[in-house]
Amino acid sequence: MGSMQTGEESLDPQDWNQLRALAHQMVDDILTYQKTVRRRPAWQRVPRYVEKRFEAHLPLKGQLERDVYREFKRFILPYPLGNIHPRFWGWVMGNGTPLGALSEMLAAGMNPNVGGGNHVANLVERQVIDWLKEMIGYSKKASGLLVSGGSMANLTGLAVARNSKAGYDVRKNGLGGTRRRMVLYGSVEMHSSLTKAVEFLGLGRDALRCIPVDEAYRMDVDKLRIALESDLKSGEKPICVIGTAGTTNTGSIDPLKELADIASEYSLWFHIDGAFGAFAYLPKKSRQLVRGMERAESIAFDLHKWGYLPFEVGCILVSDAETHRRTFALDAGYLKHGTRGTAGGPIWFSDYGVQLTRGFRGLKVWMALKTYGVRKLSRLVQQNIEQASYLAGLIRKSNELELMAPVPLNVVCFRFKKAGFNDSRLNSLNQELLIRLQESGKAVVSGTELKGRYVMRCAITNHRSVRNDFNILVSEVQRIGNLLLKQSYS
Ligand SMILES: *Cc1c(COP(=O)(O)O)cnc(C)c1O
């Protein structure tokens, strides 16, 4: 009754029973929403009148939870990006799972800070990281950290690479401490997040050498060697080779073993971006594709793509835990690690990355791995790989479509073709086709450029897709393509 006398407030509900009833409604609604996702369009534009609602004034006075929730249901819930839909294959997304959504709720309900301290969430994250190492065949002794995604995982890995190979104390002296410029090597097909990381680490974008690829979009190892030799001759300081296991454009996998050999020959850090491709290690059939991954000094991958978990969660693993810690650990009086009490935890994840306060990402991973088991995840990855070859087969059989790159994994690049059309006409035809397809709500793929040609790109990290979804994609693309030819493009 204290607050009655003092007028103090909190953000807890005034009526717990009312919120409880609303909470049950929310759980029912969101599960139904996921269950019925197939009946809705894969994407639809946010209508103008809805856009308008999000240009509202700052609310000064509150309103009832249930009224806010009603607004959520009317104006937010119907207009998602669409990535939970069985026919969404744009960029590289993930569906998440109903269980994942519930795990998020439980994690937020507990709301621990997983930066450090003496509590169970740290143990959960440590457990999950140990499992992930085993799942992708990486060193048991490695350190790891759950992060927001592949971008943060790449940044974290390259930060450790830079500090470990600089040859002086970067943390103390900054980048002014070197006379030779540190340079890194990846292929022209590497992900833009690596460029961002190199820029952000102060190394400068020009320090990231983009090595050409072969016909199958894998880094050309001979060209890497030439670039290394030439940089050494001109006095640069090579520090790191970046291999990609599963490039975003085509799913190609760099020759990881050769890259590992070169890295050790030249004493370079070997980082792998395996954002989605690292999971090719799970099925026995695709495992050999990513051999060599175990030789990387650091490896970045996502769980919210081919791990099927809700956004956001990715992981960075570093083979030498102490080098990893030395890049980030700092002493501050208010953060002293102890042996007893709340500061007595066995591991402080804030010593291994940029963030101090960290959410309980580990819970959704822990619940998923225990519930599905690695065998099921592995079957789903295999299913997606088989769906990609099925789609490639449909495209090869079609007189109107053209496969535009090899399909080593789960990414299929193709375009609509027309006899007599040159690349530039086909480019604009396919660009329009892609948008019409998305606007139809039937399926979503995204576009990219391969060798100056515009292609449609279907990246299958979707646990809800079934074969027939790819039949639908192909027939829609053909239908829209022919329609466009009849209209302005003929
Ligand atoms: C998606 C992706 C990234 C970036 O990961 P985010 O989770 O989006 O930050 C990095 N590399 C590759 C190959 C990717 O496909």
CSV table of N, CA, C and O in Angstrom, one decimal, residues 12 29 70 80 83 99 112 143 156 174 183 223 303 307 323 325 395 400 407 417 420 454 456 468:
chain,number,residue,atom,x,y,z
A,12,ASP,N,4.2,-1.7,-14.3
A,12,ASP,CA,3.4,-2.9,-14.3
A,12,ASP,C,2.0,-2.6,-14.5
A,12,ASP,O,1.5,-1.4,-14.3
A,29,ASP,N,-3.4,-15.0,-31.3
A,29,ASP,CA,-3.4,-14.3,-32.6
A,29,ASP,C,-2.1,-14.6,-33.4
A,29,ASP,O,-2.1,-14.8,-34.6
A,70,ARG,N,-5.1,-3.4,-30.5
A,70,ARG,CA,-6.0,-3.3,-31.6
A,70,ARG,C,-5.4,-2.6,-32.8
A,70,ARG,O,-5.5,-3.0,-33.9
A,80,PRO,N,3.8,-7.0,-43.2
A,80,PRO,CA,5.2,-7.3,-42.9
A,80,PRO,C,6.0,-7.4,-44.2
A,80,PRO,O,5.5,-7.3,-45.3
A,83,ASN,N,8.9,-12.2,-45.1
A,83,ASN,CA,9.9,-13.3,-45.1
A,83,ASN,C,9.4,-14.5,-44.3
A,83,ASN,O,10.1,-15.6,-44.4
A,99,LEU,N,7.9,-21.4,-32.2
A,99,LEU,CA,8.6,-21.5,-30.9
A,99,LEU,C,9.6,-20.4,-30.7
A,99,LEU,O,9.8,-20.0,-29.6
A,112,PRO,N,17.4,-10.8,-18.6
A,112,PRO,CA,18.7,-10.7,-18.0
A,112,PRO,C,19.7,-9.9,-18.9
A,112,PRO,O,19.5,-9.8,-20.1
A,143,SER,N,36.6,-19.6,-28.7
A,143,SER,CA,35.7,-18.8,-28.0
A,143,SER,C,34.6,-18.4,-29.0
A,143,SER,O,34.7,-18.5,-30.2
A,156,THR,N,33.4,-8.3,-35.8
A,156,THR,CA,34.1,-8.8,-34.6
A,156,THR,C,35.3,-9.6,-35.0
A,156,THR,O,36.4,-9.5,-34.5
A,174,GLY,N,46.2,3.0,-31.8
A,174,GLY,CA,45.4,3.3,-33.0
A,174,GLY,C,46.1,2.9,-34.3
A,174,GLY,O,47.1,2.3,-34.3
A,183,VAL,N,46.6,-4.8,-45.2
A,183,VAL,CA,45.7,-5.1,-46.3
A,183,VAL,C,45.1,-6.5,-46.1
A,183,VAL,O,45.6,-7.4,-45.5
A,223,LYS,N,45.2,-15.8,-58.6
A,223,LYS,CA,45.1,-14.3,-58.5
A,223,LYS,C,45.4,-13.8,-57.1
A,223,LYS,O,45.9,-12.7,-56.9
A,303,LEU,N,22.3,-17.3,-37.4
A,303,LEU,CA,21.3,-18.3,-37.1
A,303,LEU,C,19.9,-17.9,-37.5
A,303,LEU,O,19.0,-18.7,-37.6
A,307,GLY,N,19.6,-21.0,-40.0
A,307,GLY,CA,19.3,-21.6,-38.8
A,307,GLY,C,17.8,-21.5,-38.4
A,307,GLY,O,17.4,-22.0,-37.4
A,323,THR,N,43.3,-14.5,-27.8
A,323,THR,CA,43.4,-13.4,-28.8
A,323,THR,C,42.1,-12.7,-28.9
A,323,THR,O,42.0,-11.5,-29.0
A,325,ARG,N,39.7,-12.4,-26.6
A,325,ARG,CA,39.4,-11.6,-25.4
A,325,ARG,C,40.3,-10.4,-25.4
A,325,ARG,O,39.9,-9.3,-25.0
A,395,ILE,N,13.9,-24.6,-64.4
A,395,ILE,CA,14.4,-23.5,-65.3
A,395,ILE,C,15.0,-24.1,-66.5
A,395,ILE,O,14.8,-23.6,-67.6
A,400,GLU,N,11.4,-20.6,-71.7
A,400,GLU,CA,11.3,-19.1,-71.5
A,400,GLU,C,12.3,-18.6,-70.5
A,400,GLU,O,12.4,-17.4,-70.3
A,407,VAL,N,24.5,-23.8,-59.5
A,407,VAL,CA,23.7,-23.9,-58.2
A,407,VAL,C,24.4,-24.9,-57.3
A,407,VAL,O,23.9,-26.0,-57.1
A,417,LYS,N,13.9,-15.1,-70.7
A,417,LYS,CA,14.6,-14.8,-71.9
A,417,LYS,C,13.7,-14.6,-73.1
A,417,LYS,O,12.5,-15.1,-73.1
A,420,GLY,N,16.2,-12.8,-79.7
A,420,GLY,CA,16.4,-11.5,-80.4
A,420,GLY,C,16.6,-10.4,-79.4
A,420,GLY,O,16.9,-9.3,-79.8
A,454,TYR,N,21.3,-8.4,-65.4
A,454,TYR,CA,20.4,-8.4,-64.3
A,454,TYR,C,19.7,-9.8,-64.2
A,454,TYR,O,19.3,-10.4,-65.2
A,456,MET,N,17.2,-12.6,-61.7
A,456,MET,CA,16.4,-12.8,-60.5
A,456,MET,C,17.1,-13.9,-59.7
A,456,MET,O,17.7,-14.8,-60.2
A,468,ASN,N,5.9,-27.6,-54.6
A,468,ASN,CA,4.9,-26.9,-55.5
A,468,ASN,C,5.1,-25.4,-55.4
A,468,ASN,O,4.7,-24.7,-56.4
